[in-house]
Coordinates of C-alpha atoms in Angstrom, one line a residue:
M87 CA -2.6 -42.6 22.9
A88 CA -0.8 -39.8 21.0
Q89 CA -2.6 -36.6 20.1
Y90 CA -1.5 -34.0 17.6
V91 CA -2.0 -30.3 18.5
I92 CA -2.1 -27.7 15.7
Q93 CA -0.8 -24.3 16.8
V94 CA -1.0 -21.3 14.5
K95 CA 0.6 -17.8 14.4
S96 CA -1.2 -14.7 13.1
G97 CA 0.9 -11.6 13.2
N98 CA 2.9 -11.9 16.4
R99 CA 0.5 -14.1 18.3
W100 CA 0.5 -17.9 18.6
S101 CA -2.8 -19.6 19.5
L102 CA -4.3 -23.1 19.6
H103 CA -6.2 -24.1 16.5
S104 CA -7.3 -27.7 16.9
Y105 CA -6.5 -31.3 17.9
K106 CA -6.2 -34.3 15.6
D107 CA -5.9 -38.0 16.2
S108 CA -3.5 -38.7 13.4
E109 CA -0.3 -37.0 12.3
A110 CA -1.3 -37.1 8.6
A111 CA -4.6 -35.3 9.3
A112 CA -2.9 -32.6 11.5
V113 CA -0.2 -32.0 8.8
K114 CA -2.8 -31.8 6.1
Q115 CA -4.9 -29.3 8.0
S116 CA -1.8 -27.2 8.8
R117 CA -0.8 -27.1 5.1
Q118 CA -4.3 -26.2 4.1
L119 CA -4.3 -23.2 6.5
L120 CA -1.0 -22.0 5.1
K121 CA -2.1 -22.4 1.4
Q122 CA -5.2 -20.4 2.1
K123 CA -3.2 -17.7 3.8
V124 CA -5.5 -17.9 6.9
V125 CA -2.4 -18.0 9.1
D126 CA 1.2 -16.9 8.8
E127 CA 2.8 -20.0 10.5
A128 CA 1.7 -23.4 11.7
K129 CA 3.2 -26.2 13.7
V130 CA 2.0 -29.7 14.8
I131 CA 3.1 -31.0 18.2
K132 CA 2.8 -34.6 19.1
K133 CA 1.7 -35.1 22.7
G134 CA 0.7 -37.9 25.1
D135 CA 3.2 -40.6 24.1
G136 CA 6.5 -39.8 25.8
E137 CA 7.9 -36.3 25.5
E138 CA 6.4 -33.6 23.2
K139 CA 7.8 -33.5 19.7
I140 CA 7.3 -31.0 16.9
V141 CA 6.5 -33.0 13.7
F142 CA 5.6 -30.1 11.4
N143 CA 6.7 -26.5 11.5
E144 CA 6.3 -24.3 8.4
N145 CA 5.4 -20.7 7.5
I146 CA 3.4 -19.2 4.7
N147 CA 6.6 -18.8 2.5
S148 CA 7.7 -22.4 2.8
I149 CA 4.5 -23.8 1.1
K150 CA 5.1 -23.7 -2.6
R151 CA 1.8 -23.1 -4.3
K152 CA 1.0 -24.9 -7.5
A153 CA 0.5 -22.5 -10.4
G154 CA -3.2 -21.7 -10.9
L155 CA -5.2 -19.6 -13.4
G156 CA -5.8 -16.0 -12.6
Q157 CA -9.3 -14.5 -13.0
I158 CA -10.1 -12.6 -16.3
A159 CA -13.4 -11.0 -17.2
D160 CA -12.7 -10.3 -20.9
C161 CA -10.6 -11.2 -23.9
P162 CA -10.9 -10.6 -27.6
V163 CA -12.5 -13.2 -29.9
Y164 CA -9.8 -15.0 -31.8
E165 CA -10.2 -15.4 -35.5
T166 CA -6.6 -15.6 -36.7
V167 CA -3.3 -16.5 -35.0
D168 CA -2.4 -12.8 -35.0
D169 CA -5.3 -12.1 -32.6
L170 CA -3.3 -14.1 -30.0
F171 CA -0.7 -11.3 -30.0
L172 CA -3.1 -8.3 -29.8
P173 CA -2.3 -6.0 -26.7
Q174 CA -5.7 -6.8 -25.1
S175 CA -5.1 -10.6 -25.7
M176 CA -1.6 -10.5 -24.2
L177 CA -3.0 -8.6 -21.2
A178 CA -5.6 -11.3 -20.6
L179 CA -3.1 -14.1 -21.1
G180 CA -0.7 -12.3 -18.7
R181 CA -3.3 -12.1 -16.0
M182 CA -4.5 -15.6 -16.4
L183 CA -1.0 -17.2 -16.5
C184 CA 0.7 -14.9 -13.9
D185 CA 1.5 -17.8 -11.5
Y186 CA 2.7 -20.1 -14.3
C187 CA 5.0 -17.5 -15.8
D188 CA 6.3 -16.3 -12.4
Q189 CA 7.3 -19.9 -11.4
M190 CA 8.8 -20.8 -14.8
T191 CA 10.7 -17.5 -15.0
F192 CA 9.5 -16.1 -18.3
T193 CA 7.2 -13.3 -19.4
P194 CA 3.9 -13.9 -21.3
T195 CA 5.6 -12.3 -24.3
E196 CA 8.5 -14.7 -24.1
L197 CA 6.1 -17.6 -23.8
M198 CA 4.1 -16.6 -26.9
H199 CA 7.2 -16.1 -29.0
S200 CA 9.0 -19.3 -28.2
H201 CA 8.2 -22.7 -29.8
R202 CA 9.9 -24.6 -27.0
L203 CA 8.0 -22.7 -24.2
L204 CA 4.7 -23.1 -26.0
E205 CA 5.3 -26.8 -26.5
K206 CA 5.9 -27.2 -22.8
F207 CA 2.9 -25.1 -21.8
C208 CA 0.6 -27.0 -24.1
D209 CA 1.7 -30.3 -22.5
D210 CA 0.9 -28.8 -19.0
A211 CA -2.4 -29.7 -17.3
L212 CA -3.0 -25.9 -16.9
F213 CA -3.3 -25.4 -20.7
A214 CA -6.7 -27.2 -21.0
G215 CA -8.1 -25.1 -18.2
A216 CA -6.8 -21.9 -19.8
V217 CA -8.4 -22.8 -23.1
D218 CA -11.7 -23.6 -21.4
R219 CA -11.7 -20.2 -19.7
L220 CA -10.9 -18.4 -22.9
A221 CA -13.5 -20.3 -24.9
S222 CA -16.3 -19.6 -22.4
L223 CA -15.6 -15.9 -22.5
Q224 CA -15.3 -15.8 -26.3
A225 CA -18.5 -17.8 -26.8
V226 CA -20.5 -15.3 -24.9
K227 CA -18.8 -12.3 -26.4
G228 CA -18.9 -13.5 -30.0
Q229 CA -22.2 -15.4 -29.6
K230 CA -20.6 -18.6 -30.8
N231 CA -20.6 -22.3 -29.8
E232 CA -18.3 -22.9 -26.9
Q233 CA -16.9 -26.2 -28.2
E234 CA -16.1 -24.6 -31.6
C235 CA -14.3 -21.7 -29.8
R236 CA -12.3 -24.3 -27.8
E237 CA -11.3 -26.2 -30.9
K238 CA -10.4 -22.9 -32.6
I239 CA -8.1 -21.9 -29.7
F240 CA -6.3 -25.2 -29.7
D241 CA -5.7 -24.8 -33.4
L242 CA -4.5 -21.2 -33.1
F243 CA -2.0 -22.2 -30.4
D244 CA -0.6 -24.9 -32.7
Q245 CA -0.3 -22.2 -35.4
A246 CA 1.5 -19.9 -32.8
K247 CA 4.0 -22.7 -32.2
E248 CA 4.8 -23.0 -35.9
K249 CA 5.0 -19.3 -36.3
A250 CA 7.5 -19.0 -33.5
R251 CA 9.5 -21.9 -35.0
G252 CA 9.6 -20.5 -38.6
S253 CA 9.6 -16.7 -38.2
G254 CA 12.7 -14.7 -38.9
F255 CA 14.3 -12.5 -36.2
D256 CA 17.1 -10.0 -35.8
N257 CA 20.2 -10.3 -33.7
L258 CA 20.1 -7.3 -31.4
Q259 CA 23.3 -5.6 -30.4
N260 CA 24.1 -3.9 -27.1
D261 CA 23.4 -0.2 -27.1
G262 CA 21.3 -0.6 -30.3
L263 CA 17.7 -1.1 -29.0
N264 CA 16.6 2.5 -29.4
E265 CA 17.9 2.7 -33.0
Y266 CA 16.5 -0.8 -33.8
I267 CA 12.9 0.0 -32.7
A268 CA 13.0 3.5 -34.2
N269 CA 13.9 2.0 -37.6
A270 CA 11.6 -1.0 -37.3
G271 CA 8.5 0.8 -38.6
D272 CA 4.9 1.0 -37.4
L273 CA 4.6 -1.2 -34.3
N274 CA 0.8 -1.3 -34.8
D275 CA 1.6 -3.5 -37.8
P276 CA 1.2 -7.1 -36.4
A277 CA 4.1 -8.4 -38.5
I278 CA 6.5 -5.7 -37.4
R279 CA 5.5 -5.9 -33.8
Y280 CA 5.8 -9.7 -33.8
R281 CA 9.3 -9.6 -35.3
V282 CA 10.5 -7.0 -32.7
N283 CA 9.0 -9.0 -29.8
L284 CA 10.5 -12.2 -31.1
S285 CA 13.9 -10.6 -31.5
L286 CA 13.9 -9.2 -28.0
S287 CA 12.6 -12.4 -26.5
K288 CA 15.4 -14.4 -28.1
S289 CA 17.8 -12.1 -26.2
T290 CA 16.1 -12.1 -22.8
M291 CA 15.4 -15.8 -22.8
M292 CA 19.1 -16.4 -22.7
S293 CA 19.0 -15.6 -19.0
P294 CA 17.4 -18.0 -16.6
S295 CA 16.7 -15.4 -13.9
W296 CA 14.7 -12.3 -13.6
E297 CA 17.6 -10.2 -12.6
G298 CA 19.5 -11.5 -15.6
K299 CA 16.7 -10.5 -17.9
F300 CA 16.8 -7.0 -16.5
V301 CA 20.5 -6.9 -17.2
V302 CA 20.1 -8.1 -20.8
L303 CA 17.3 -5.6 -21.5
F304 CA 19.3 -2.6 -20.2
E305 CA 22.5 -3.8 -22.0
L306 CA 20.5 -3.7 -25.2
L307 CA 19.3 -0.2 -24.3
G308 CA 22.8 0.9 -23.4
K309 CA 23.6 4.4 -22.4
A310 CA 21.0 6.1 -24.6
D311 CA 19.8 9.5 -23.5
L312 CA 16.5 8.5 -21.9
E313 CA 14.8 11.9 -22.6
A314 CA 15.7 11.6 -26.3
L315 CA 14.4 8.1 -26.8
H316 CA 12.3 7.4 -29.8
E317 CA 8.6 7.4 -28.9
N318 CA 8.2 3.8 -29.9
T319 CA 11.1 2.8 -27.7
A320 CA 9.6 4.4 -24.7
L321 CA 6.2 2.7 -25.3
F322 CA 7.9 -0.6 -25.9
L323 CA 9.9 -0.4 -22.7
D324 CA 6.8 0.4 -20.8
D325 CA 5.1 -2.7 -22.2
I326 CA 8.0 -5.0 -21.5
L327 CA 8.7 -3.8 -18.0
S328 CA 5.0 -3.7 -17.0
E329 CA 5.0 -7.5 -17.7
F330 CA 8.0 -7.9 -15.4
F331 CA 6.2 -5.9 -12.7
A332 CA 3.1 -8.1 -12.9
L333 CA 5.2 -11.0 -11.6
P334 CA 6.1 -11.1 -7.9
N335 CA 9.4 -12.9 -8.2
A336 CA 10.6 -10.5 -10.9
I337 CA 10.0 -7.6 -8.4
V338 CA 11.7 -9.5 -5.6
E339 CA 14.8 -10.1 -7.7
M340 CA 14.9 -6.5 -8.9
L341 CA 14.7 -5.2 -5.3
G342 CA 17.4 -7.5 -4.1
Q343 CA 17.9 -8.1 -0.4
Q344 CA 15.7 -5.8 1.6
P345 CA 15.7 -5.7 5.4
D346 CA 12.0 -6.0 5.7
R347 CA 8.6 -5.3 4.0
Y348 CA 8.7 -1.6 5.0
N349 CA 11.9 -1.0 3.0
A350 CA 10.5 -2.9 0.0
I351 CA 7.3 -0.9 0.0
D352 CA 9.3 2.3 0.4
V353 CA 11.5 1.6 -2.6
L354 CA 8.5 0.6 -4.9
T355 CA 6.5 3.6 -3.9
K356 CA 9.3 6.0 -4.5
L357 CA 9.8 4.3 -7.9
C358 CA 6.2 4.8 -8.6
I359 CA 6.2 8.6 -7.8
A360 CA 9.6 9.1 -9.4
R361 CA 11.4 10.0 -6.1
Y362 CA 13.7 7.1 -5.7
E363 CA 17.4 7.8 -5.6
P364 CA 19.6 4.8 -6.5
R365 CA 22.1 3.5 -4.0
K366 CA 25.4 1.9 -4.8
W367 CA 24.4 -1.5 -3.4
D368 CA 21.2 -1.6 -5.5
T369 CA 20.9 -4.3 -8.1
P370 CA 21.7 -3.2 -11.7
G371 CA 18.0 -3.7 -12.7
L372 CA 16.8 -1.4 -9.9
Q373 CA 19.3 1.3 -10.7
R374 CA 18.3 1.4 -14.4
V375 CA 14.5 1.1 -13.7
S376 CA 14.7 4.1 -11.3
E377 CA 16.3 6.1 -14.1
L378 CA 13.5 5.2 -16.5
M379 CA 10.8 6.0 -14.0
A380 CA 12.3 9.4 -13.2
K381 CA 12.6 10.5 -16.8
L382 CA 9.8 8.8 -18.7
A383 CA 6.0 8.6 -18.3
M384 CA 5.8 4.8 -18.1
P385 CA 2.1 4.7 -17.2
K386 CA 1.6 0.9 -17.4
C387 CA 4.6 0.4 -15.2
R388 CA 3.4 2.8 -12.6
S389 CA -0.1 1.2 -12.6
R390 CA 1.4 -2.3 -12.1
L391 CA 3.7 -1.1 -9.3
A392 CA 0.8 0.6 -7.6
N393 CA -1.2 -2.6 -7.7
R394 CA 1.7 -4.5 -6.3
I395 CA 2.2 -2.0 -3.5
E396 CA -1.5 -2.2 -2.6
Q397 CA -1.2 -6.0 -2.3
M398 CA 1.8 -5.7 0.0
L399 CA -0.1 -3.2 2.2
R400 CA -3.0 -5.5 2.5
S401 CA -0.8 -8.4 3.7
R402 CA -1.1 -9.7 7.2
S403 CA 2.7 -9.7 7.5
S404 CA 4.5 -7.1 9.6
L405 CA 6.2 -4.1 8.1
T406 CA 9.2 -4.6 10.3
K407 CA 10.8 -7.2 12.4
G408 CA 10.5 -5.1 15.5
D409 CA 7.7 -4.4 18.1
I410 CA 4.5 -2.4 17.8
H411 CA 6.5 0.9 18.2
E412 CA 8.6 0.2 15.2
E413 CA 5.5 -0.9 13.2
K414 CA 3.9 2.5 14.0
H415 CA 7.0 4.4 13.1
A416 CA 7.3 2.5 9.8
F417 CA 3.7 3.2 8.8
K418 CA 4.1 6.9 9.7
Q419 CA 7.2 7.0 7.4
L420 CA 5.4 5.4 4.5
L421 CA 2.1 7.4 4.7
P422 CA 3.4 10.8 3.2
L423 CA 4.6 9.0 0.1
F424 CA 1.0 8.1 -0.8
I425 CA -0.5 11.6 -0.5
A426 CA -0.2 14.0 -3.4
K427 CA -0.1 17.8 -3.0
N428 CA -3.8 18.0 -4.1
G429 CA -4.7 15.5 -1.4
S430 CA -5.4 12.6 -3.7
I431 CA -4.3 9.1 -2.7
L432 CA -1.9 7.2 -5.0
G433 CA -3.9 4.3 -6.4
G434 CA -7.4 5.8 -5.5
E435 CA -10.0 3.8 -3.6
G436 CA -8.2 0.5 -3.4
M437 CA -5.0 2.2 -2.0
A438 CA -7.0 4.2 0.5
E439 CA -8.5 1.0 1.8
A440 CA -5.1 -0.8 1.8
L441 CA -3.5 2.1 3.8
A442 CA -6.2 2.0 6.4
M443 CA -5.9 -1.7 6.8
C444 CA -2.1 -1.6 7.0
G445 CA -2.3 1.3 9.5
T446 CA -4.9 -0.6 11.6
R447 CA -2.7 -3.6 11.9
S448 CA 0.4 -1.5 12.6
F449 CA -1.4 0.3 15.5
N450 CA -2.8 -2.9 16.9
R451 CA -0.7 -5.2 19.0
D452 CA -2.6 -8.3 17.8
R453 CA -2.4 -7.2 14.1
N454 CA -6.1 -7.5 13.5
L455 CA -8.6 -5.1 11.9
E456 CA -10.9 -4.7 14.9
S457 CA -9.9 -1.0 15.9
P458 CA -9.3 1.1 12.8
S459 CA -10.1 4.5 14.4
E460 CA -6.6 5.3 15.7
A461 CA -5.0 4.6 12.3
I462 CA -7.7 6.5 10.3
E463 CA -7.4 9.5 12.6
Y464 CA -3.6 9.5 12.2
I465 CA -4.0 9.4 8.4
M466 CA -6.5 12.3 8.6
E467 CA -4.0 14.3 10.7
N468 CA -1.5 14.0 8.0
L469 CA -3.9 15.3 5.4
K470 CA -4.3 18.5 7.4
A471 CA -6.9 20.4 5.3
P472 CA -10.5 19.4 6.1
I473 CA -11.4 19.0 2.4
L474 CA -8.6 16.5 2.0
Q475 CA -9.8 14.6 5.1
L476 CA -13.3 14.6 3.6
R477 CA -12.1 13.2 0.3
F478 CA -10.1 10.5 2.0
L479 CA -13.1 9.4 4.2
L480 CA -15.5 9.4 1.2
T481 CA -13.0 7.4 -0.9
L482 CA -12.4 4.9 2.0
S483 CA -16.1 4.5 2.7
K484 CA -16.8 3.1 -0.8
S485 CA -14.4 0.2 -0.1
P486 CA -15.5 -3.0 1.7
F487 CA -13.3 -2.3 4.8
G488 CA -14.4 1.4 4.8
K489 CA -18.0 0.4 5.1
D490 CA -17.2 -0.9 8.6
C491 CA -15.9 2.6 9.5
A492 CA -19.2 4.5 8.9
D493 CA -19.2 5.8 12.5
I494 CA -16.0 7.6 11.9
V495 CA -17.4 9.4 8.9
C496 CA -20.6 10.2 10.8
K497 CA -18.6 11.8 13.5
F498 CA -16.5 13.8 11.0
L499 CA -19.3 15.3 8.8
P500 CA -21.1 17.5 11.3
G501 CA -17.9 19.1 12.4
F502 CA -16.9 19.6 8.7
M503 CA -20.3 21.3 7.9
E504 CA -19.8 23.8 10.7
G505 CA -16.7 25.2 9.0
P506 CA -17.3 26.4 5.4
E507 CA -19.7 29.3 4.9
H508 CA -19.0 29.8 1.2
V509 CA -18.1 27.6 -1.8
H510 CA -14.7 29.3 -1.8
D511 CA -14.0 27.8 1.6
I512 CA -13.9 24.4 -0.1
V513 CA -12.6 25.1 -3.6
H514 CA -10.1 27.8 -4.7
Y515 CA -11.7 31.0 -5.8
K516 CA -9.5 31.2 -8.9
L517 CA -10.7 27.9 -10.4
P518 CA -13.0 28.1 -13.4
L519 CA -16.7 27.7 -12.7
K520 CA -17.0 24.3 -14.3
R521 CA -14.0 23.0 -12.3
K522 CA -15.5 24.3 -9.1
L523 CA -18.8 22.7 -9.7
K524 CA -17.2 19.4 -10.8
I525 CA -15.3 19.2 -7.5
L526 CA -18.4 19.9 -5.4
T527 CA -20.8 17.6 -7.3
G528 CA -18.0 14.9 -7.1
L529 CA -18.2 15.2 -3.3
Q530 CA -21.9 14.9 -3.5
K531 CA -21.8 11.8 -5.7
S532 CA -19.2 10.2 -3.5
A533 CA -21.4 10.8 -0.4
L534 CA -24.5 9.4 -2.2
A535 CA -22.5 6.2 -3.1
I536 CA -22.1 5.2 0.6
K537 CA -24.6 4.4 3.4
L538 CA -24.4 6.1 6.7
P539 CA -26.5 6.0 9.8
N540 CA -29.4 8.5 10.1
K541 CA -28.9 9.3 6.4
M542 CA -26.0 11.6 7.3
N543 CA -24.7 11.4 3.7
E544 CA -28.0 12.9 2.4
T545 CA -27.8 15.7 5.0
F546 CA -24.3 16.5 3.8
V547 CA -25.4 16.4 0.1
N548 CA -28.3 18.9 0.8
W549 CA -25.9 21.2 2.8
L550 CA -23.5 21.3 -0.1
D551 CA -26.4 21.9 -2.5
D552 CA -27.4 24.9 -0.5
L553 CA -23.9 26.3 -0.7
I554 CA -23.9 25.9 -4.5
F555 CA -27.3 27.6 -4.8
D556 CA -26.1 30.5 -2.7
Y557 CA -22.9 30.8 -4.8
L558 CA -24.7 30.8 -8.2
N559 CA -27.3 33.2 -6.9
E560 CA -24.8 35.6 -5.3
E561 CA -22.6 35.7 -8.4
R562 CA -25.7 36.0 -10.7
I563 CA -24.3 33.2 -12.9
I564 CA -27.8 32.0 -14.0
D565 CA -28.9 35.6 -14.6
K566 CA -25.9 36.1 -16.9
M567 CA -26.9 33.0 -18.9
D568 CA -30.5 34.3 -19.0
S569 CA -29.7 37.9 -20.0
P570 CA -32.7 39.8 -21.5
E571 CA -30.2 41.3 -24.0
D572 CA -29.7 37.9 -25.7
T573 CA -32.1 36.2 -28.0
L574 CA -34.5 33.5 -26.7
F575 CA -32.5 30.9 -28.6
Q576 CA -29.3 31.9 -26.8
R577 CA -30.9 32.1 -23.4
A578 CA -32.8 28.8 -23.5
T579 CA -29.8 27.0 -25.1
A580 CA -27.4 28.2 -22.4
L581 CA -29.7 27.2 -19.6
L582 CA -30.5 23.8 -21.1
Q583 CA -26.8 23.0 -21.7
F584 CA -26.1 23.9 -18.1
C585 CA -28.8 21.6 -16.9
A586 CA -27.6 18.8 -19.1
S587 CA -23.9 19.2 -18.4
G588 CA -23.9 17.0 -15.3
L589 CA -22.3 19.8 -13.3
L590 CA -25.3 19.7 -10.9
I591 CA -27.0 16.7 -9.3
E592 CA -30.7 16.3 -8.5
G593 CA -31.7 18.8 -5.9
R594 CA -32.6 22.4 -5.0
T595 CA -30.1 24.1 -7.4
L596 CA -30.8 22.0 -10.5
N597 CA -34.6 22.4 -10.0
W598 CA -34.0 26.2 -9.7
V599 CA -32.3 26.3 -13.1
R600 CA -34.9 24.0 -14.6
Q601 CA -37.6 26.4 -13.4
R602 CA -35.9 29.2 -15.4
V603 CA -36.1 27.1 -18.5
Q604 CA -39.7 26.2 -17.9
E605 CA -40.6 29.9 -17.6
H606 CA -39.4 30.3 -21.2
L607 CA -41.2 27.1 -22.4
R608 CA -44.5 28.5 -21.1
Q609 CA -44.3 31.5 -23.4
P610 CA -46.9 31.6 -26.1
N611 CA -45.5 30.4 -29.5
F612 CA -42.2 29.4 -27.8
V613 CA -41.0 27.2 -30.7
E614 CA -41.6 30.0 -33.3
K615 CA -39.7 32.5 -31.2
F616 CA -36.9 30.0 -30.5
T617 CA -36.4 29.4 -34.3
E618 CA -37.2 32.8 -35.6
D619 CA -33.6 33.5 -36.7
V620 CA -33.3 30.1 -38.5
Q621 CA -33.5 30.7 -42.3
T622 CA -34.8 27.5 -43.9
A623 CA -37.5 25.0 -43.0
K624 CA -34.9 22.1 -43.0
K625 CA -32.7 23.9 -40.5
K626 CA -35.7 24.7 -38.4
E627 CA -36.6 21.1 -38.2
L628 CA -33.0 20.2 -37.2
V629 CA -33.0 22.9 -34.5
I630 CA -36.3 21.6 -33.1
T631 CA -35.0 18.1 -33.0
Q632 CA -31.9 19.3 -31.1
L633 CA -34.1 21.2 -28.7
H634 CA -36.1 18.1 -27.8
A635 CA -32.8 16.2 -27.3
M636 CA -31.5 18.9 -24.9
L637 CA -34.8 18.9 -23.0
K638 CA -34.6 15.2 -22.5
K639 CA -31.0 15.3 -21.4
A640 CA -31.8 18.2 -19.0
G641 CA -34.5 16.1 -17.4
L642 CA -37.4 18.3 -18.7
Q643 CA -38.9 15.8 -21.1
E644 CA -39.4 12.0 -20.8

């Protein structure tokens, strides 16, 4: 009797997964593993009836996934058809319909401004699910009946189709996009913004490929001086291109043929930090995008690219097509791109976790996440300064993967605390007082947000609190706020505002400053002395009300 063996590949390693009695069951199981991205490759081998035969052999890229709905947590409540085109609505629709738009090769803006595309979408089984999701969110947010919201959304999409069919648009000319948008008027006006988006969509929809859409867009922009672009044009380009960057296939076509994942991440990261230098073999879209990213702010585009880079770093796929030594080298080449001069990590907490995961796989022959210490130690070596290493570890520790690395943080903190003897060993002495305290309390809050064995994080917080106390006392900062030469009103107000500013967290230092305030509060006739310079009874009442508000915010009154 024939038996069907399922073999799977994760990273560079093949292993036996299971046995099945029928070919159909084995193939179904293999496809399921690939769709769920549990493995990178799967094959089914028929055994026991003559010679062995491979009846199924596919990898994760060969399984075409059916478009699904992306998760959204919020969307505006729709009242009129114009609400469908609000920026926050387009953002929600873009996230929810990312797979659909990517497979159909159009952006959410093109979809919502085309009668033909809307008709096709409304006939798709996905549409009903999208309406259900929007209706459930809007019912909760607007405190409305969900069925009424659902019917309202169906009706508004019908109106959107008719609006796309009957609205006028402008024929855009090459080299004329900047002038057209500059003269269009206020883009916050729904009618003007709709007409501009409709006119541009009519042009970009003429191309059936993402690379073609890039070409059309940049032909419309022409050779305009990017640094002299009208403000509305720059904002508009950021909106349009950020939609492109939310769609994986659009990025793939912009990048063109890349040797491996390492090169793709390298290009995208350098685009994000405005350090990419175009090469003669780059696609036209990549060349023009690099010019924009080098000369304009493009905040939405940078955010979308950072999100895409993070996803690529988290992938189980190899950075290169070589062995473990090439993998290590590739990771070491990428790492400096993500570290800013001030030690911050591009993309914050999520990127720190993605880098640690990518490094762990690159340093591990089996490409699993079981031994992260070597990769994390290498990242810390590149950060050089102890304070930058500390920031990285605290940021990483807040992430799900970083929670498994608590032992590494525990080993680091005692050594770190043996170094600095003064606040200025951690923060630069030329920084303003508020900036110094904000950095130090930020480290304390980050430490309190994580859990470490033996309450090591609390030990670190208290150690840092002692340094802050010694600094404020040594510099006589509290004494200057509480100068006897000032009036009681000035002294008490300065101390209360300092307590309520959030520059100190609960601990020895904050209690010390509160104690100074309480010494004033215990004075006989404190309120009369505090308000003695206030002229009218009405103003006195207002000052007393403000005093109680400050006392509450400073933690001195319930």
